[in-house]
Coordinates of C-alpha atoms in Angstrom, one line a residue:
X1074 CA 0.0 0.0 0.0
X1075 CA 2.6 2.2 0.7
X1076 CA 4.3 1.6 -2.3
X1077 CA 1.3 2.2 -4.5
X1078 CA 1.3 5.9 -2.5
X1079 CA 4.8 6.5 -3.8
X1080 CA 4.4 5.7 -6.8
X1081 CA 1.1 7.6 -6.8
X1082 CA 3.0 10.5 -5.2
X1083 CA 6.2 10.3 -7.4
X1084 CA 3.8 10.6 -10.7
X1085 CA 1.9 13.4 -9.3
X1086 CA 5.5 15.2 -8.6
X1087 CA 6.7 14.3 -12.4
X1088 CA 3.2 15.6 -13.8
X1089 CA 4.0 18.9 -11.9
X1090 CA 7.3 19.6 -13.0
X1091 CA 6.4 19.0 -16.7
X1092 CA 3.7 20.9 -16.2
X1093 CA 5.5 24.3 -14.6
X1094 CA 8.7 24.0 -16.7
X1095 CA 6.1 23.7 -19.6
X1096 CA 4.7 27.2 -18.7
X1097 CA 8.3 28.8 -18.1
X1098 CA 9.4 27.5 -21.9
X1099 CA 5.6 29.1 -23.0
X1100 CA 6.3 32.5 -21.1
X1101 CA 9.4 32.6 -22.5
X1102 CA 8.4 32.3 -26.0
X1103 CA 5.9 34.9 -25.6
X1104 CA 8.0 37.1 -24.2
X1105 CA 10.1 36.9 -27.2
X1106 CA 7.5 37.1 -29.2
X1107 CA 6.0 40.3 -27.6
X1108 CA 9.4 42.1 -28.2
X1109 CA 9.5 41.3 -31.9
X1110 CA 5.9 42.7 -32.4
X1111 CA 6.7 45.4 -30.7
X1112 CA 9.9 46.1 -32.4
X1113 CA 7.5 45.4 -35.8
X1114 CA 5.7 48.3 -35.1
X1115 CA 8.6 50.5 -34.3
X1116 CA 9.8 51.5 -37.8
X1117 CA 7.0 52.4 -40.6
X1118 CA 9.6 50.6 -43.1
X1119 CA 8.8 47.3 -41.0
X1120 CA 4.6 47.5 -41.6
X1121 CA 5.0 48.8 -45.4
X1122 CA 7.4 45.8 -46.7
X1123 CA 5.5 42.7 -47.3
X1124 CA 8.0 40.0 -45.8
X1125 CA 7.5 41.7 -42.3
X1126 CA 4.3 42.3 -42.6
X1127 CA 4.0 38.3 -43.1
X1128 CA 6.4 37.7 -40.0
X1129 CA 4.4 39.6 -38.1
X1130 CA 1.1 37.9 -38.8
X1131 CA 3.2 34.9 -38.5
X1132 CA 4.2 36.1 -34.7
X1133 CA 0.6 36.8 -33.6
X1134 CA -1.1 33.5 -34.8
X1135 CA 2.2 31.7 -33.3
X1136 CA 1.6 33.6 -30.0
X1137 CA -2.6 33.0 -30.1
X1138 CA -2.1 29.3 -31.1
X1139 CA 0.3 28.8 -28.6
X1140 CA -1.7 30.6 -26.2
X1141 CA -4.9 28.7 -26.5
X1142 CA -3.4 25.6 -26.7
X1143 CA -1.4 26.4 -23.5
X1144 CA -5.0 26.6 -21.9
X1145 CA -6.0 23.6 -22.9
X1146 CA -3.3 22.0 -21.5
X1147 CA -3.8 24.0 -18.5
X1148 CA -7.1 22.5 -18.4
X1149 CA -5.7 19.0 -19.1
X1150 CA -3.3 19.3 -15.7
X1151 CA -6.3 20.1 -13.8
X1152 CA -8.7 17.8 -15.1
X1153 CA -11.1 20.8 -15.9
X1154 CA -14.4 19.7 -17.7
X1155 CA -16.5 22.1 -19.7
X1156 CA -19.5 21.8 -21.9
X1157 CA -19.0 20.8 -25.4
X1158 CA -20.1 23.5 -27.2
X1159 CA -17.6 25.8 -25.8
X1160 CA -15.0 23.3 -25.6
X1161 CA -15.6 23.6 -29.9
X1162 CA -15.8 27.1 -29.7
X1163 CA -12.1 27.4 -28.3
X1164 CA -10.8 24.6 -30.8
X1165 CA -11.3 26.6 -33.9
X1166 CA -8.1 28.3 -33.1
X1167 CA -6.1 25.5 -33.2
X1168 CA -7.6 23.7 -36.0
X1169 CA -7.3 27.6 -37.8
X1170 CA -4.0 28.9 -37.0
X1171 CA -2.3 25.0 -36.8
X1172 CA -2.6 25.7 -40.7
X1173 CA -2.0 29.3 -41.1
X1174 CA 1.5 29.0 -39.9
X1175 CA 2.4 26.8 -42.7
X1176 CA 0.3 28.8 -45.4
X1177 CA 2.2 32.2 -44.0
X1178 CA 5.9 30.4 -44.6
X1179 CA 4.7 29.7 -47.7
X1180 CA 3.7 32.9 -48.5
X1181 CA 7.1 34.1 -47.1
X1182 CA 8.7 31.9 -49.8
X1183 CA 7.0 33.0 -52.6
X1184 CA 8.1 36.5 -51.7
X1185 CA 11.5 35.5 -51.5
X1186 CA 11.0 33.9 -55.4
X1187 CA 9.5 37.4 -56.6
X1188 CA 12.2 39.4 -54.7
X1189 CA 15.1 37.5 -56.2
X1190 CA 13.9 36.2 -59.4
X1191 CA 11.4 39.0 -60.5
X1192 CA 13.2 41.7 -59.1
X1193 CA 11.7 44.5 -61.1
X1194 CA 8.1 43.4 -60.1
X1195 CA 8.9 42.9 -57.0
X1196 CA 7.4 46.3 -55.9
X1197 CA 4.0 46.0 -57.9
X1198 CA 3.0 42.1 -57.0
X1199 CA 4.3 42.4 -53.2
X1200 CA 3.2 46.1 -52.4
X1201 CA 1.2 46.6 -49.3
X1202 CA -1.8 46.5 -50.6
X1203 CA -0.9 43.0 -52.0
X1204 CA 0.3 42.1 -49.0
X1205 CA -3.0 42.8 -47.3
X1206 CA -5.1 40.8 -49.7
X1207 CA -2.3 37.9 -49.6
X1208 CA -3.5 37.8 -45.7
X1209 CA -6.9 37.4 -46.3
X1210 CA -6.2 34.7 -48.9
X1211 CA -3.9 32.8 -46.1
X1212 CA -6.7 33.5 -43.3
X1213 CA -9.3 32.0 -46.0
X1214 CA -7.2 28.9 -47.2
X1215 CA -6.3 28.2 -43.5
X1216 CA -10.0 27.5 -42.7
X1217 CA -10.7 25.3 -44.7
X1218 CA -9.2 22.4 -43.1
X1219 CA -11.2 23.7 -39.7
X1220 CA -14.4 24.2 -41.4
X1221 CA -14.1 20.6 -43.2
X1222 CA -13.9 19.0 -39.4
X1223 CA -16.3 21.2 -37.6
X1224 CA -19.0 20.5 -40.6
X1225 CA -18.4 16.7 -39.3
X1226 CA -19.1 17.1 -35.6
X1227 CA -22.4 19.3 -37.1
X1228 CA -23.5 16.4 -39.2
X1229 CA -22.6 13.4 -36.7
X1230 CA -23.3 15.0 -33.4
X1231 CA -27.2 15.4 -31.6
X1232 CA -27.8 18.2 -30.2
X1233 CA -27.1 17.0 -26.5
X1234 CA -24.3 16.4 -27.3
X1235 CA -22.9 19.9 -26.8
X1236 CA -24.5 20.3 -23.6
X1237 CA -22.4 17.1 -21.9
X1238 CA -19.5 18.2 -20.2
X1239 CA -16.3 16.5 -21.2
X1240 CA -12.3 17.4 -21.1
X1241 CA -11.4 19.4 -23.6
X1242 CA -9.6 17.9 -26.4
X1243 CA -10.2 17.9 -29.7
X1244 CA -9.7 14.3 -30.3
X1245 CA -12.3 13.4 -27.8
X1246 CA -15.0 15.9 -30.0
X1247 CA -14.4 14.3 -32.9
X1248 CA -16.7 10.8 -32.4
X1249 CA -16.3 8.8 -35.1
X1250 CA -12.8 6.8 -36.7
X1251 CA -13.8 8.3 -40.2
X1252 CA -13.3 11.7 -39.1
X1253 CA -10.2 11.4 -37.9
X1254 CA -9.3 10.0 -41.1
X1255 CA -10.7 12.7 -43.1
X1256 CA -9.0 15.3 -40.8
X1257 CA -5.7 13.6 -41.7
X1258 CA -6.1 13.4 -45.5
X1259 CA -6.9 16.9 -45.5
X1260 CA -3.7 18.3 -43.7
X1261 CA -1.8 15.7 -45.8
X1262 CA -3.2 17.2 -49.0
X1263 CA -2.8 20.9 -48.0
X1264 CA 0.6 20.1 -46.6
X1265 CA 1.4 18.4 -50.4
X1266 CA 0.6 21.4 -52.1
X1267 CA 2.8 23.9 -49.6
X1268 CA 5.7 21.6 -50.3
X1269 CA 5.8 21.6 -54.0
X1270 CA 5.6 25.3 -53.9
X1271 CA 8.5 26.2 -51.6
X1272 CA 10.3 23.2 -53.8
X1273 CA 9.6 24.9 -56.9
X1274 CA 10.6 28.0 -55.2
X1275 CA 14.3 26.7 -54.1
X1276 CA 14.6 25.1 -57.8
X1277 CA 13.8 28.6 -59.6
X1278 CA 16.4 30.5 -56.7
X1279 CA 18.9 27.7 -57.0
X1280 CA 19.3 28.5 -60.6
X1281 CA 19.2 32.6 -60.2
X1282 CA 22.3 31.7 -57.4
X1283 CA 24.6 29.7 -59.9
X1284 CA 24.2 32.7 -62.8
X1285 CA 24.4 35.3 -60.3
X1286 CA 27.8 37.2 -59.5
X1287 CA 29.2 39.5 -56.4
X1288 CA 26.7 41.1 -54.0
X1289 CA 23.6 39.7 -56.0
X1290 CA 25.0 35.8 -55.5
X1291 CA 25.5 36.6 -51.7
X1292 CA 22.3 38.2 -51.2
X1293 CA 20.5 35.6 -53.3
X1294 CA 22.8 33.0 -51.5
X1295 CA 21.1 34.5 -48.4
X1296 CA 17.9 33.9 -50.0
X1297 CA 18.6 30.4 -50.8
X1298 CA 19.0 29.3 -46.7
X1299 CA 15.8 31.2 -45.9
X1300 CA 13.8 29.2 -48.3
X1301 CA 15.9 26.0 -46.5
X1302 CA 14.9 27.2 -43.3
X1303 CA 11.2 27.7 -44.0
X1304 CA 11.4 24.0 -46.0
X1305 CA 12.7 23.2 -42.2
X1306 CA 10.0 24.8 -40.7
X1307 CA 7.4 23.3 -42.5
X1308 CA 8.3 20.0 -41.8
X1309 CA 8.1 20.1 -38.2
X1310 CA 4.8 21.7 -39.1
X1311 CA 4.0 18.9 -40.9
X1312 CA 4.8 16.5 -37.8
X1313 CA 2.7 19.1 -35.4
X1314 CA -0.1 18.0 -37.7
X1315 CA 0.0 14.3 -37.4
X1316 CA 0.7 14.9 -33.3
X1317 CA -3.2 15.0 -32.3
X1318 CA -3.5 11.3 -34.4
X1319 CA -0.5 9.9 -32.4
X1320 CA -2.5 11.9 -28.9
X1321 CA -5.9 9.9 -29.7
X1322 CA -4.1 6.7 -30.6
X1323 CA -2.0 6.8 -26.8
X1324 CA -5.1 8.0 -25.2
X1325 CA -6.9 4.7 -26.0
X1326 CA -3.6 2.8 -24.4
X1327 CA -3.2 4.5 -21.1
X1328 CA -4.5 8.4 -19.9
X1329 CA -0.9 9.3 -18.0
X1330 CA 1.1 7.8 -21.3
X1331 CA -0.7 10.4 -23.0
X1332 CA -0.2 13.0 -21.2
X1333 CA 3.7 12.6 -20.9
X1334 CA 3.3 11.9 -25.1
X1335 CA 1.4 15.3 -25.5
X1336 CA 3.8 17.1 -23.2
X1337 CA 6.9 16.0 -25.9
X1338 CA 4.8 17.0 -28.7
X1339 CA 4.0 20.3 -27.6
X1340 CA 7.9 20.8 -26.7
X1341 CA 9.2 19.4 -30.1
X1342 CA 6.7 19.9 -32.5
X1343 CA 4.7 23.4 -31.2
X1344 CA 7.4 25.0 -30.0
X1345 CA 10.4 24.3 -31.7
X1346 CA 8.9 25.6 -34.9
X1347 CA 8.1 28.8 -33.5
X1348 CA 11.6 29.4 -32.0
X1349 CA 13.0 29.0 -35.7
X1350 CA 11.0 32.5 -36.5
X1351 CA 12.7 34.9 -34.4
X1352 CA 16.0 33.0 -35.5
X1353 CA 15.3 33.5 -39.4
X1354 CA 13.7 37.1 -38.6
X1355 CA 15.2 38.0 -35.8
X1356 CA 18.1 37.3 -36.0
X1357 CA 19.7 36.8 -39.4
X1358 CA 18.1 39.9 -41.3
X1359 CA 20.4 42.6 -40.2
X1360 CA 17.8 45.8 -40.1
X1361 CA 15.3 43.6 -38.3
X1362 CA 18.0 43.0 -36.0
X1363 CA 19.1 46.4 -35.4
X1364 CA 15.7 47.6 -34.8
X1365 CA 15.4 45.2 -32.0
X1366 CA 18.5 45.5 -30.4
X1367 CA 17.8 49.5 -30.1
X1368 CA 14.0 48.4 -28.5
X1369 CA 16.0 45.8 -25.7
X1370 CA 18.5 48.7 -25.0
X1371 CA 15.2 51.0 -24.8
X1372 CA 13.8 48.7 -22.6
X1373 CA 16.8 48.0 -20.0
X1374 CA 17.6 51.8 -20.2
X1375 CA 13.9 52.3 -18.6
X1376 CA 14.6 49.8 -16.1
X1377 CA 17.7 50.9 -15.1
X1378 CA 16.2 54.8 -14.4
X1379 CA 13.1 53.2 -13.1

C-alpha cells in the first residue's frame, strides 16, 4: 500500500514539473515574441514591406495558437471539464491557425521567389496592398481544413451532445474513426501542395544563385537558406499536424502515457517551430535585428532609471 502511494505520489511530482517548466518555456516564447511585435511596429519601413508584414502575422497566430493551446493543457493538468459546445468554440483556433502557420511560410517563400527572381516586379506584385489581400487569402485557405472538421461534428453530433461536459480535447469531440481519417487526409493534401511550392521556389532560386555574380550571389545565397529554413519549418509543421492522431491513438492505451506523449509533442513539434521565426527574422536579417537591439536597449535603459 505504501508503495502504490509512492508511486502515486512520485507521478503526481513528475506531472507537476512537466507541467511548470512547460509554462516557463511558454512565457518565454511569448515574451520573445511580444518584443518582436513590438519592435514590428517601431519602424513604418517594417509594416509597409511585405516580408515583415508576413512575420508579423506569422508572430501573432504563433503567440494566439500557442496561447490557447497552452490553456488547454492548463485544463488537461487540472482535469477541468466544460461543456462541449464551448470546448468547440475554443478549438477553432487550433484547428485555424495550426494551418495558417504553414500557409504564411509559404507565403514568405514565394516573396522571396518574386524578390530574387522578378526583381523588377517585385514592388508592384508584393506592395502593401498586396500584401493585405495575400492575408486574407492565407486566413481564407487556413480555414478550410477547420471548417471541413467542424461541418463533421455538425453532421454526426445530436444536439445534447454539446450540452455534456467532457475534457477538452479535440480528439475526444471528434466521435467517429472516419473523421479522424478525413482530418488527416486533408492536412496531408494541403501540406502536399505547400511543399511543391516552396520546392519549386528553391529550384527557380537555385538556378538565379549559380548565374548570379558579387553582391547579387551573396544576397540571393542569403535567399537560398531562408527558403531551406522555411522548408525546415514546415516540416516540423508537418509532424505538429499528425501529433493530435498519435495523442488519440496513446489516449486509447493509457491516460498518463498520454499526457507525458502530448507534453513532448507540444515541446518538439509546437514549440520548436516557432523558436526557428525569431532565429530566421530576428536574428539573421540585419535591419530587423538592429531595430530590435535599439528596443531591448530602450527597454533595459527604462529599467535601469526606473
Amino acid at each position: 500500500m505504501a508503495a502504490n502511494n509512492s508511486l502515486a505520489d512520485d507521478d503526481l511530482l513528475n506531472r507537476h514539473i512537466r507541467f511548470f517548466s512547460l509554462q516557463f518555456l511558454v512565457t518565454i516564447f511569448l515574451s520573445v515574441n511580444l518584443l518582436l511585435i513590438v519592435t514590428f511596429f517601431q519602424k513604418e519601413y517594417f509594416y509597409t514591406t511585405a516580408r515583415y508584414i508576413l512575420f508579423a502575422v506569422m508572430l501573432l497566430s504563433d503567440s494566439l495558437l500557442l496561447i490557447v493551446s497552452n490553456i488547454l493543457l492548463i485544463f488537461t493538468h487540472f482535469r477541468i471539464n466544460i461543456q462541449v459546445w464551448l470546448c468547440i468554440i475554443i478549438c477553432v483556433v487550433p484547428l485555424l491557425y495550426l494551418t495558417v502557420t504553414p500557409v504564411t511560410l509559404t507565403a514568405m517563400t514565394l516573396e522571396r521567389y518574386v524578390a530574387i527572381c522578378m526583381p523588377l516586379r517585385h514592388g508592384e506584385l508584393c506592395s502593401t496592398r498586396n500584401t493585405m489581400h495575400g492575408i486574407l487569402i492565407i486566413h481564407g485557405l487556413s480555414s478550410v481544413p477547420c471548417i471541413a472538421i467542424l461541418s463533421t461534428i455538425f453532421v454526426s453530433a445530436s444536439l445534447s451532445f454539446y450540452t455534456k461536459y467532457w475534457m477538452c480535447l479535440v480528439e475526444l469531440v471528434l466521435l467517429q474513426a472516419w473523421q479522424h481519417h478525413l482530418r488527416s487526409a486533408v492536412y496531408q493534401f494541403q501540406f502536399l501542395v505547400l511543399c511543391i511550392m516552396i520546392v519549386f521556389s528553391y529550384i527557380k532560386i537555385m538556378k538565379v544563385a549559380r548565374a548570379a555574380s558579387g553582391e547579387d550571389k551573396k544576397s540571393t545565397k542569403k535567399g537560398l537558406r531562408t527558403v531551406l529554413l522555411h522548408g525546415f519549418q514546415l516540416l516540423l509543421c508537418f509532424i505538429q499536424m499528425w501529433c493530435p492522431f498519435i495523442d488519440a491513438a496513446v489516449l486509447q492505451v493509457n491516460y498518463g502515457l498520454y499526457e507525458i506523449v502530448r507534453y513532448l509533442n507540444f515541446v518538439f513539434f509546437y514549440l520548436a517551430p516557432r523558436c526557428l521565426s525569431p532565429l530566421i527574422y530576428g536574428l539573421r536579417d540585419e535591419v530587423f535585428y538592429h531595430a530590435l537591439k535599439n528596443v531591448a536597449y530602450l527597454g533595459l535603459y527604462k529599467r535601469n532609471n526606473m
